[in-house]
Amino acid sequence: MQKIMTIFGTRPEAIKMAPVVKQLVADEQTKPIVVVTGQHREMLKQVLDFFQIHPDYDLAIMKKNQSLDQITSRVLLGLAPILDQEQPDMVLVHGDTTTTMAASLASFYHHVPVGHVEAGLRTWDMASPFPEEANRQLTDDLASLYFAPTDLSKQNLLKEHHPADRIIVTGNTAIDALQYTVNHDYHHDVLSQIPDDHRIILLTMHRRENQGTPMNNVFQAVRDVALADPRLDIVYPVHLSPRVQEQAHQAFAGIANVHLIAPLDVVDFHNLAARSHFIMTDSGGVQEEAPSLNKPVLVLRDTTERPEGVTAGTLKLVGTDREQVRQAMQALLTDDQQYQRMAAAQNPYGDGHAAERIVDCCKQFLTKDIM
Ligand code: UD1
Ligand code: UDP
């Protein structure tokens, strides 16, 4: 039996690691050990509950308004005794959070090979997104096996001279996860408050580098559009970060057609996305999911590490300037041709079988059948 430890800590890592955990559980040759750092608490629990994942260890590190230093040091110190005790054959991490980077470093210090799920995403700009671009580059420096979601992410890894025989293009496990969640008889309370002839825009915004002025600019643009059209409803499940909560509640106080709601569990979020007219977001994961749901996305950032969605036509990078965001919203609301072009684009992130490929490659890597 090969002992494969998955380590993750936030909502998006959990959503995209869940299909891998499920696959490890189903495979008779692997013994999965699930460690969560608890970088997120409530937002992580929502995902674990839905996928019925019961962690073997929970470091429970989250503190209100935690700093990057606190997350990093607590993860490193918390993982050390677990790695010593369990001696896994391999560790799998996902993406680009501070949990991802610190868990890779802890594994490296304990001589455990790391497989990086969603390897090779790049903006090549250390300030955007911050600190995720550094986290993903550092993780790739420490990893032994790279699960690149697309050919482009493989090319990024090759440019950095990571060995070609350790890079496997698998597709993104976000697409695997969608197969567990989307259903057509979906109902949510927020939907019953919205008349059938209204259009819904789904909004999420949380990134550290957007907090403050950029987020405020976007919120003002959304206010402008919402106030001008009462037959439009903006649904914003607000991230639990106290800074984001404060900004959102200040900006949208008293606007009846902007609905600030608690973070949705993953089933609610995916189904609400599927019912929306379009999506506005600075999230990474949402950029991967939207093409499969045929929903245009206005990306509220200046850069994206997911240019495949821009090339395919689903994603439009609009930045955070108030007027630019307002115009981009108006265009999607009034220009049907543009809307249809974006909605009809092909999903470039895989076929929903990424987790199977990842687990197969781990087994081959550990038995030295490949590489
Ligand atoms: C983190 C990741 C980011 C990812 C995001 C996904 C880092 C540095 N950032 O950012 O890459 O896009 O998760 O959402 O790794 N909080 C709660 N309950 C929760 C979750 C968060 O109360 O379930 C609050 C806490 O006060 C916490 C704060 O939100 O201190 C910020 O959480 P943190 O994980 O530090 O940053 P995120 O912005 O969530
Ligand atoms: N998501 C969710 N509930 C919400 C908002 C988002 O389940 O209220 C899901 C979304 O479908 C995606 C993931 O969370 O799979 C994205 O997480 P987030 O935006 O927090 O992080 P990022 O992807 O930007 O790192």
Coordinates of C-alpha atoms and ligand atoms in Angstrom, one line a residue:
M1 CA 0.0 0.0 0.0
Q2 CA 1.3 3.4 -0.9
K3 CA 0.6 6.0 1.8
I4 CA -0.3 9.3 0.1
M5 CA -1.0 12.3 2.3
T6 CA -3.1 15.2 1.0
I7 CA -2.6 18.5 2.8
F8 CA -4.9 21.5 2.2
G9 CA -6.4 24.3 4.2
T10 CA -8.7 26.7 2.3
R11 CA -12.0 26.4 0.5
P12 CA -10.7 26.3 -3.1
E13 CA -8.0 23.8 -2.3
A14 CA -10.6 21.6 -0.6
I15 CA -13.0 21.8 -3.6
K16 CA -10.3 20.9 -6.1
M17 CA -8.5 18.3 -3.9
A18 CA -11.8 16.5 -3.0
P19 CA -12.0 14.5 -6.2
V20 CA -8.4 13.4 -5.6
V21 CA -9.2 12.3 -2.1
K22 CA -12.2 10.4 -3.4
Q23 CA -10.0 8.7 -6.0
L24 CA -7.4 7.7 -3.4
V25 CA -10.1 6.2 -1.1
A26 CA -11.5 4.2 -4.0
D27 CA -8.1 2.9 -5.1
E28 CA -7.1 -0.4 -3.4
Q29 CA -3.4 0.3 -3.8
T30 CA -3.3 3.6 -1.9
K31 CA -3.8 4.5 1.7
P32 CA -4.9 8.1 1.9
I33 CA -4.2 10.3 4.9
V34 CA -6.0 13.7 4.9
V35 CA -4.5 16.6 6.8
V36 CA -6.2 20.0 6.9
T37 CA -4.4 23.0 8.2
G38 CA -7.6 24.8 9.0
Q39 CA -6.3 28.0 7.4
H40 CA -10.0 28.5 6.7
R41 CA -12.6 27.2 9.3
E42 CA -16.2 27.6 8.3
M43 CA -15.5 27.9 4.6
L44 CA -13.5 24.7 4.7
K45 CA -16.1 22.8 6.7
Q46 CA -18.7 23.6 4.1
V47 CA -16.7 21.7 1.5
L48 CA -15.6 18.8 3.8
D49 CA -19.2 18.3 4.8
F50 CA -20.5 18.2 1.3
F51 CA -17.8 15.7 0.1
Q52 CA -18.0 13.7 3.3
I53 CA -14.3 14.0 3.9
H54 CA -13.2 13.3 7.5
P55 CA -9.7 14.6 8.0
D56 CA -7.2 12.4 9.9
Y57 CA -5.6 15.6 11.3
D58 CA -6.7 19.2 11.7
L59 CA -4.1 21.8 12.7
A60 CA -7.0 24.3 13.3
I61 CA -4.6 27.3 12.8
M62 CA -7.1 30.0 11.7
K63 CA -7.1 33.3 13.6
K64 CA -9.1 36.4 12.8
N65 CA -7.3 38.6 10.3
Q66 CA -4.3 36.3 10.3
S67 CA -1.0 37.4 8.8
L68 CA 1.0 35.5 6.2
D69 CA 3.8 35.0 8.7
Q70 CA 1.3 33.4 11.2
I71 CA -0.1 31.0 8.6
T72 CA 3.3 29.9 7.4
S73 CA 4.9 29.3 10.8
R74 CA 1.8 27.6 12.3
V75 CA 1.6 25.2 9.3
L76 CA 5.3 24.4 9.4
L77 CA 5.3 23.7 13.1
G78 CA 2.0 21.9 13.0
L79 CA 3.0 19.5 10.2
A80 CA 6.4 18.4 11.6
P81 CA 5.2 15.9 14.1
I82 CA 2.5 14.5 11.8
L83 CA 5.1 13.9 9.0
D84 CA 7.4 12.3 11.5
Q85 CA 4.7 10.0 12.8
E86 CA 3.1 9.1 9.5
Q87 CA 6.1 8.9 7.3
P88 CA 4.0 9.1 4.1
D89 CA 5.4 7.9 0.8
M90 CA 4.3 11.1 -0.9
V91 CA 2.5 14.4 -0.1
L92 CA 0.0 16.1 -2.5
V93 CA -0.7 19.8 -2.2
H94 CA -2.9 22.0 -4.4
G95 CA -2.7 25.4 -6.0
D96 CA -1.1 28.5 -4.5
T97 CA -2.2 29.4 -1.0
T98 CA 0.1 29.9 1.9
T99 CA -0.9 26.4 3.2
T100 CA 0.2 25.0 -0.2
M101 CA 3.7 26.6 0.0
A102 CA 4.3 25.9 3.7
A103 CA 3.1 22.3 3.4
S104 CA 5.5 21.8 0.5
L105 CA 8.4 23.2 2.5
A106 CA 7.5 21.1 5.6
S107 CA 7.4 17.9 3.3
F108 CA 10.7 18.9 1.7
Y109 CA 12.4 19.3 5.1
H110 CA 11.1 15.8 6.0
H111 CA 12.4 14.3 2.8
V112 CA 8.9 13.5 1.5
P113 CA 8.4 14.0 -2.2
V114 CA 5.7 16.5 -3.1
G115 CA 3.2 16.3 -6.0
H116 CA 1.8 19.6 -7.0
V117 CA -1.8 19.6 -8.2
E118 CA -2.5 22.6 -10.5
A119 CA 1.2 23.2 -11.1
G120 CA 2.6 25.7 -13.6
L121 CA 0.1 28.6 -13.4
R122 CA 1.9 31.9 -13.8
T123 CA 1.4 35.6 -14.2
W124 CA 5.2 36.1 -13.8
D125 CA 4.3 39.1 -11.7
M126 CA 5.1 38.6 -8.0
A127 CA 2.7 41.4 -7.0
S128 CA -0.3 40.0 -8.7
P129 CA -1.8 38.0 -7.3
F130 CA 0.0 38.5 -4.0
P131 CA 1.2 36.3 -2.4
E132 CA -0.1 33.5 -4.6
E133 CA 2.4 34.0 -7.5
A134 CA 5.3 33.5 -5.1
N135 CA 3.5 30.6 -3.4
R136 CA 3.1 28.7 -6.6
Q137 CA 6.6 29.3 -7.9
L138 CA 8.1 28.2 -4.5
T139 CA 5.9 25.1 -4.5
D140 CA 7.0 24.2 -8.0
D141 CA 10.7 24.6 -6.9
L142 CA 10.1 22.1 -4.1
A143 CA 7.9 19.6 -5.9
S144 CA 9.0 16.3 -7.5
L145 CA 5.9 15.7 -9.6
Y146 CA 3.8 18.3 -11.5
F147 CA 0.2 17.9 -12.4
A148 CA -0.3 20.7 -14.9
P149 CA -3.9 21.4 -15.8
T150 CA -3.3 22.5 -19.4
D151 CA -0.5 22.4 -22.0
L152 CA 0.1 26.1 -21.3
S153 CA 0.9 25.4 -17.7
K154 CA 3.2 22.6 -18.8
Q155 CA 5.0 25.0 -21.0
N156 CA 5.4 27.5 -18.1
L157 CA 7.1 24.7 -16.1
L158 CA 9.4 23.8 -18.9
K159 CA 10.5 27.5 -19.3
E160 CA 11.6 27.3 -15.6
H161 CA 13.6 24.1 -16.4
H162 CA 11.5 21.7 -14.4
P163 CA 12.1 18.2 -15.8
A164 CA 9.8 17.3 -18.7
D165 CA 9.4 13.6 -17.5
R166 CA 7.9 14.8 -14.2
I167 CA 5.2 17.0 -15.8
I168 CA 1.9 15.4 -16.6
V169 CA -1.0 17.3 -18.2
T170 CA -4.1 16.1 -16.3
G171 CA -6.8 18.7 -16.8
N172 CA -8.1 20.7 -13.8
T173 CA -9.8 18.8 -10.9
A174 CA -12.2 21.8 -10.7
I175 CA -14.0 20.2 -13.7
D176 CA -14.1 16.8 -11.8
A177 CA -15.7 18.6 -8.8
L178 CA -18.5 20.1 -10.9
Q179 CA -19.7 16.6 -11.7
Y180 CA -20.6 16.2 -8.0
T181 CA -22.5 19.4 -7.6
V182 CA -24.5 20.7 -10.5
N183 CA -28.2 19.6 -10.7
H184 CA -31.1 20.9 -12.6
D185 CA -33.8 20.9 -9.9
Y186 CA -31.8 23.3 -7.7
H187 CA -33.5 25.7 -5.3
H188 CA -32.1 28.3 -2.9
D189 CA -34.0 30.8 -0.8
V190 CA -32.3 33.8 -2.4
L191 CA -33.7 32.7 -5.7
S192 CA -37.3 32.8 -4.5
Q193 CA -36.8 36.5 -3.6
I194 CA -35.9 37.3 -7.2
P195 CA -38.7 37.6 -9.8
D196 CA -38.3 35.3 -12.8
D197 CA -37.9 38.1 -15.3
H198 CA -35.0 39.6 -13.4
R199 CA -31.4 38.9 -14.5
I200 CA -28.9 37.7 -11.9
I201 CA -25.2 38.7 -11.7
L202 CA -23.1 36.6 -9.4
L203 CA -20.3 38.6 -7.7
T204 CA -17.3 37.4 -5.6
M205 CA -14.3 39.5 -4.6
H206 CA -11.8 38.7 -1.9
R207 CA -8.1 39.0 -3.0
R208 CA -5.6 40.6 -0.7
E209 CA -4.2 42.9 -3.4
N210 CA -7.8 44.1 -4.3
Q211 CA -8.8 45.1 -0.7
G212 CA -9.0 48.9 -0.3
T213 CA -9.3 51.1 -3.3
P214 CA -9.5 48.6 -6.1
M215 CA -12.4 46.8 -4.4
N216 CA -14.1 50.1 -3.6
N217 CA -13.9 51.1 -7.3
V218 CA -15.5 47.9 -8.4
F219 CA -18.2 48.1 -5.7
Q220 CA -19.1 51.7 -6.9
A221 CA -19.4 50.5 -10.5
V222 CA -21.7 47.7 -9.4
R223 CA -23.8 50.2 -7.4
D224 CA -24.1 52.4 -10.5
V225 CA -25.4 49.6 -12.6
A226 CA -27.7 48.2 -9.9
L227 CA -29.3 51.5 -9.2
A228 CA -29.9 52.2 -12.9
D229 CA -31.7 48.9 -13.4
P230 CA -34.2 47.5 -10.8
R231 CA -34.8 44.4 -12.9
L232 CA -31.2 43.3 -12.2
D233 CA -30.2 41.5 -9.0
I234 CA -26.6 41.2 -7.9
V235 CA -25.9 38.3 -5.6
Y236 CA -22.7 38.5 -3.6
P237 CA -21.8 35.7 -1.2
V238 CA -19.3 37.7 0.8
H239 CA -16.0 36.0 1.9
L240 CA -15.6 35.8 5.7
S241 CA -12.5 37.9 5.8
P242 CA -13.4 40.8 8.2
R243 CA -11.8 43.4 5.8
V244 CA -13.9 42.2 2.9
Q245 CA -17.1 42.0 5.0
E246 CA -16.6 45.6 6.2
Q247 CA -16.0 47.0 2.7
A248 CA -18.9 45.1 1.1
H249 CA -21.4 46.1 3.8
Q250 CA -20.4 49.7 3.7
A251 CA -20.5 50.0 -0.1
F252 CA -23.9 48.3 -0.6
A253 CA -25.9 49.4 2.5
G254 CA -29.5 50.2 1.5
I255 CA -29.3 49.0 -2.1
A256 CA -32.3 46.6 -2.4
N257 CA -31.1 44.7 -5.5
V258 CA -27.6 43.9 -4.2
H259 CA -28.0 40.8 -2.0
L260 CA -25.1 40.3 0.4
I261 CA -25.3 36.8 1.6
A262 CA -23.0 34.4 3.6
P263 CA -20.5 32.2 1.7
L264 CA -22.5 29.5 -0.1
D265 CA -21.7 25.9 0.2
V266 CA -20.2 24.5 -3.0
V267 CA -23.5 23.0 -4.3
D268 CA -25.3 26.3 -3.8
F269 CA -22.5 28.3 -5.4
H270 CA -22.2 26.1 -8.5
N271 CA -26.0 26.0 -9.0
L272 CA -26.4 29.7 -8.5
A273 CA -23.6 30.3 -11.0
A274 CA -25.4 28.0 -13.4
R275 CA -28.6 30.2 -13.0
S276 CA -26.9 33.5 -13.2
H277 CA -26.7 35.7 -16.4
F278 CA -23.0 36.4 -15.9
I279 CA -20.3 36.3 -13.2
M280 CA -18.0 39.0 -11.9
T281 CA -15.0 37.7 -9.8
D282 CA -11.4 38.0 -8.8
S283 CA -11.4 34.3 -7.8
G284 CA -9.1 31.8 -9.4
G285 CA -11.4 28.7 -9.2
V286 CA -14.5 30.5 -10.5
Q287 CA -12.5 31.4 -13.7
E288 CA -12.1 27.6 -14.3
E289 CA -15.7 26.6 -13.5
A290 CA -17.5 29.3 -15.6
P291 CA -16.6 28.0 -19.1
S292 CA -18.1 24.6 -18.2
L293 CA -21.3 26.4 -17.1
N294 CA -21.4 28.6 -20.2
K295 CA -21.3 31.8 -18.2
P296 CA -19.4 34.9 -19.3
V297 CA -17.0 36.2 -16.6
L298 CA -15.7 39.7 -16.0
V299 CA -12.4 39.1 -14.2
L300 CA -11.8 41.9 -11.6
R301 CA -8.1 41.8 -11.9
D302 CA -5.3 43.2 -14.0
T303 CA -3.6 39.8 -14.6
T304 CA -4.7 36.2 -14.8
E305 CA -2.8 33.0 -14.5
R306 CA -5.7 31.4 -16.4
P307 CA -5.3 32.9 -19.9
E308 CA -6.8 29.8 -21.5
G309 CA -10.2 31.0 -20.5
V310 CA -9.5 34.5 -22.1
T311 CA -8.3 32.8 -25.3
A312 CA -11.4 30.6 -25.3
G313 CA -13.5 33.7 -25.0
T314 CA -15.3 33.1 -21.7
L315 CA -13.2 35.4 -19.5
K316 CA -12.7 39.1 -20.0
L317 CA -10.0 40.8 -18.0
V318 CA -11.5 44.1 -16.9
G319 CA -9.4 45.3 -14.0
T320 CA -10.7 47.4 -11.2
D321 CA -11.3 50.9 -12.7
R322 CA -14.8 52.1 -11.9
E323 CA -15.7 53.3 -15.4
Q324 CA -14.1 50.3 -17.2
V325 CA -16.0 47.8 -15.0
R326 CA -19.3 49.7 -15.4
Q327 CA -18.9 49.7 -19.2
A328 CA -18.0 46.0 -19.3
M329 CA -21.2 45.2 -17.3
Q330 CA -23.3 47.4 -19.6
A331 CA -21.9 45.7 -22.7
L332 CA -22.8 42.2 -21.4
L333 CA -26.3 43.5 -20.4
T334 CA -27.0 45.1 -23.8
D335 CA -24.9 43.5 -26.5
D336 CA -26.4 40.1 -27.1
Q337 CA -23.8 39.1 -29.7
Q338 CA -20.9 39.7 -27.3
Y339 CA -22.8 37.9 -24.6
Q340 CA -23.5 34.8 -26.8
R341 CA -19.9 34.7 -28.0
M342 CA -18.6 34.6 -24.4
A343 CA -21.3 32.1 -23.2
A344 CA -20.7 29.7 -26.1
A345 CA -16.9 29.3 -25.6
Q346 CA -15.4 25.8 -25.1
N347 CA -14.1 24.8 -21.6
P348 CA -10.3 24.6 -21.9
Y349 CA -9.7 23.0 -18.4
G350 CA -10.2 19.3 -19.1
D351 CA -12.6 16.4 -19.3
G352 CA -13.4 15.8 -15.6
H353 CA -11.0 12.9 -15.2
A354 CA -8.0 14.7 -13.8
A355 CA -8.1 13.0 -10.4
E356 CA -7.9 9.5 -12.0
R357 CA -4.8 10.6 -13.9
I358 CA -3.2 12.2 -10.9
V359 CA -3.6 9.1 -8.7
D360 CA -2.4 6.8 -11.5
C361 CA 0.8 8.9 -11.9
C362 CA 1.5 8.9 -8.2
K363 CA 1.3 5.1 -8.1
Q364 CA 3.6 4.9 -11.1
F365 CA 6.0 7.4 -9.6
L366 CA 6.2 5.5 -6.3
T367 CA 6.7 2.1 -8.0
K368 CA 9.2 3.7 -10.3
D369 CA 7.3 2.4 -13.4
I370 CA 7.7 5.8 -14.9
M371 CA 10.5 8.4 -14.5
Ligands
UD1_1 C1 -6.8 32.6 1.2 C2 -5.6 32.4 0.2 C3 -6.0 32.8 -1.2 C4 -7.3 32.1 -1.6 C5 -8.4 32.3 -0.6 C6 -9.6 31.5 -1.0 C7 -3.4 32.8 1.2 C8 -2.4 33.8 1.5 N1 -4.6 33.3 0.6 O1 -7.1 34.0 1.2 O2 -5.0 32.5 -2.1 O3 -7.7 32.7 -2.8 O4 -7.9 31.9 0.7 O5 -10.8 32.0 -0.3 O6 -3.2 31.6 1.4 N2 -12.0 33.7 7.7 C9 -13.0 33.2 8.5 N3 -13.5 31.9 8.2 C10 -13.1 31.2 7.2 C11 -12.2 31.7 6.3 C12 -11.6 32.9 6.6 O7 -13.4 33.8 9.5 O8 -13.6 30.1 7.0 C13 -11.4 35.0 7.9 C14 -10.4 35.0 9.1 O9 -10.5 36.2 9.9 C15 -9.1 35.0 8.3 C16 -9.4 35.9 7.1 O10 -10.8 35.5 6.8 O11 -8.0 35.5 9.1 C17 -8.5 35.7 6.0 O12 -8.3 34.3 5.6 P1 -6.9 33.9 4.9 O13 -7.0 32.5 4.6 O14 -5.8 34.5 5.6 O15 -7.0 34.7 3.5 P2 -8.0 34.6 2.3 O16 -8.3 36.0 1.9 O17 -9.1 33.7 2.7
UDP2 N1 -17.2 29.1 -3.9 C1 -18.1 28.5 -3.0 N2 -18.9 29.4 -2.3 C2 -18.9 30.7 -2.4 C3 -18.0 31.3 -3.3 C4 -17.1 30.4 -4.1 O1 -18.2 27.3 -2.8 O2 -19.7 31.4 -1.8 C5 -16.3 28.2 -4.6 C6 -16.2 28.4 -6.1 O3 -17.1 27.6 -6.8 C7 -14.8 27.9 -6.4 C8 -14.0 28.2 -5.1 O4 -15.0 28.4 -4.1 O5 -14.7 26.5 -6.5 C9 -13.2 29.5 -5.2 O6 -12.8 29.9 -4.0 P1 -12.2 31.3 -3.7 O7 -12.8 32.3 -4.7 O8 -12.4 31.6 -2.3 O9 -10.7 31.1 -3.9 P2 -9.7 31.2 -5.2 O10 -10.2 30.3 -6.2 O11 -9.7 32.6 -5.7 O12 -8.4 30.9 -4.7

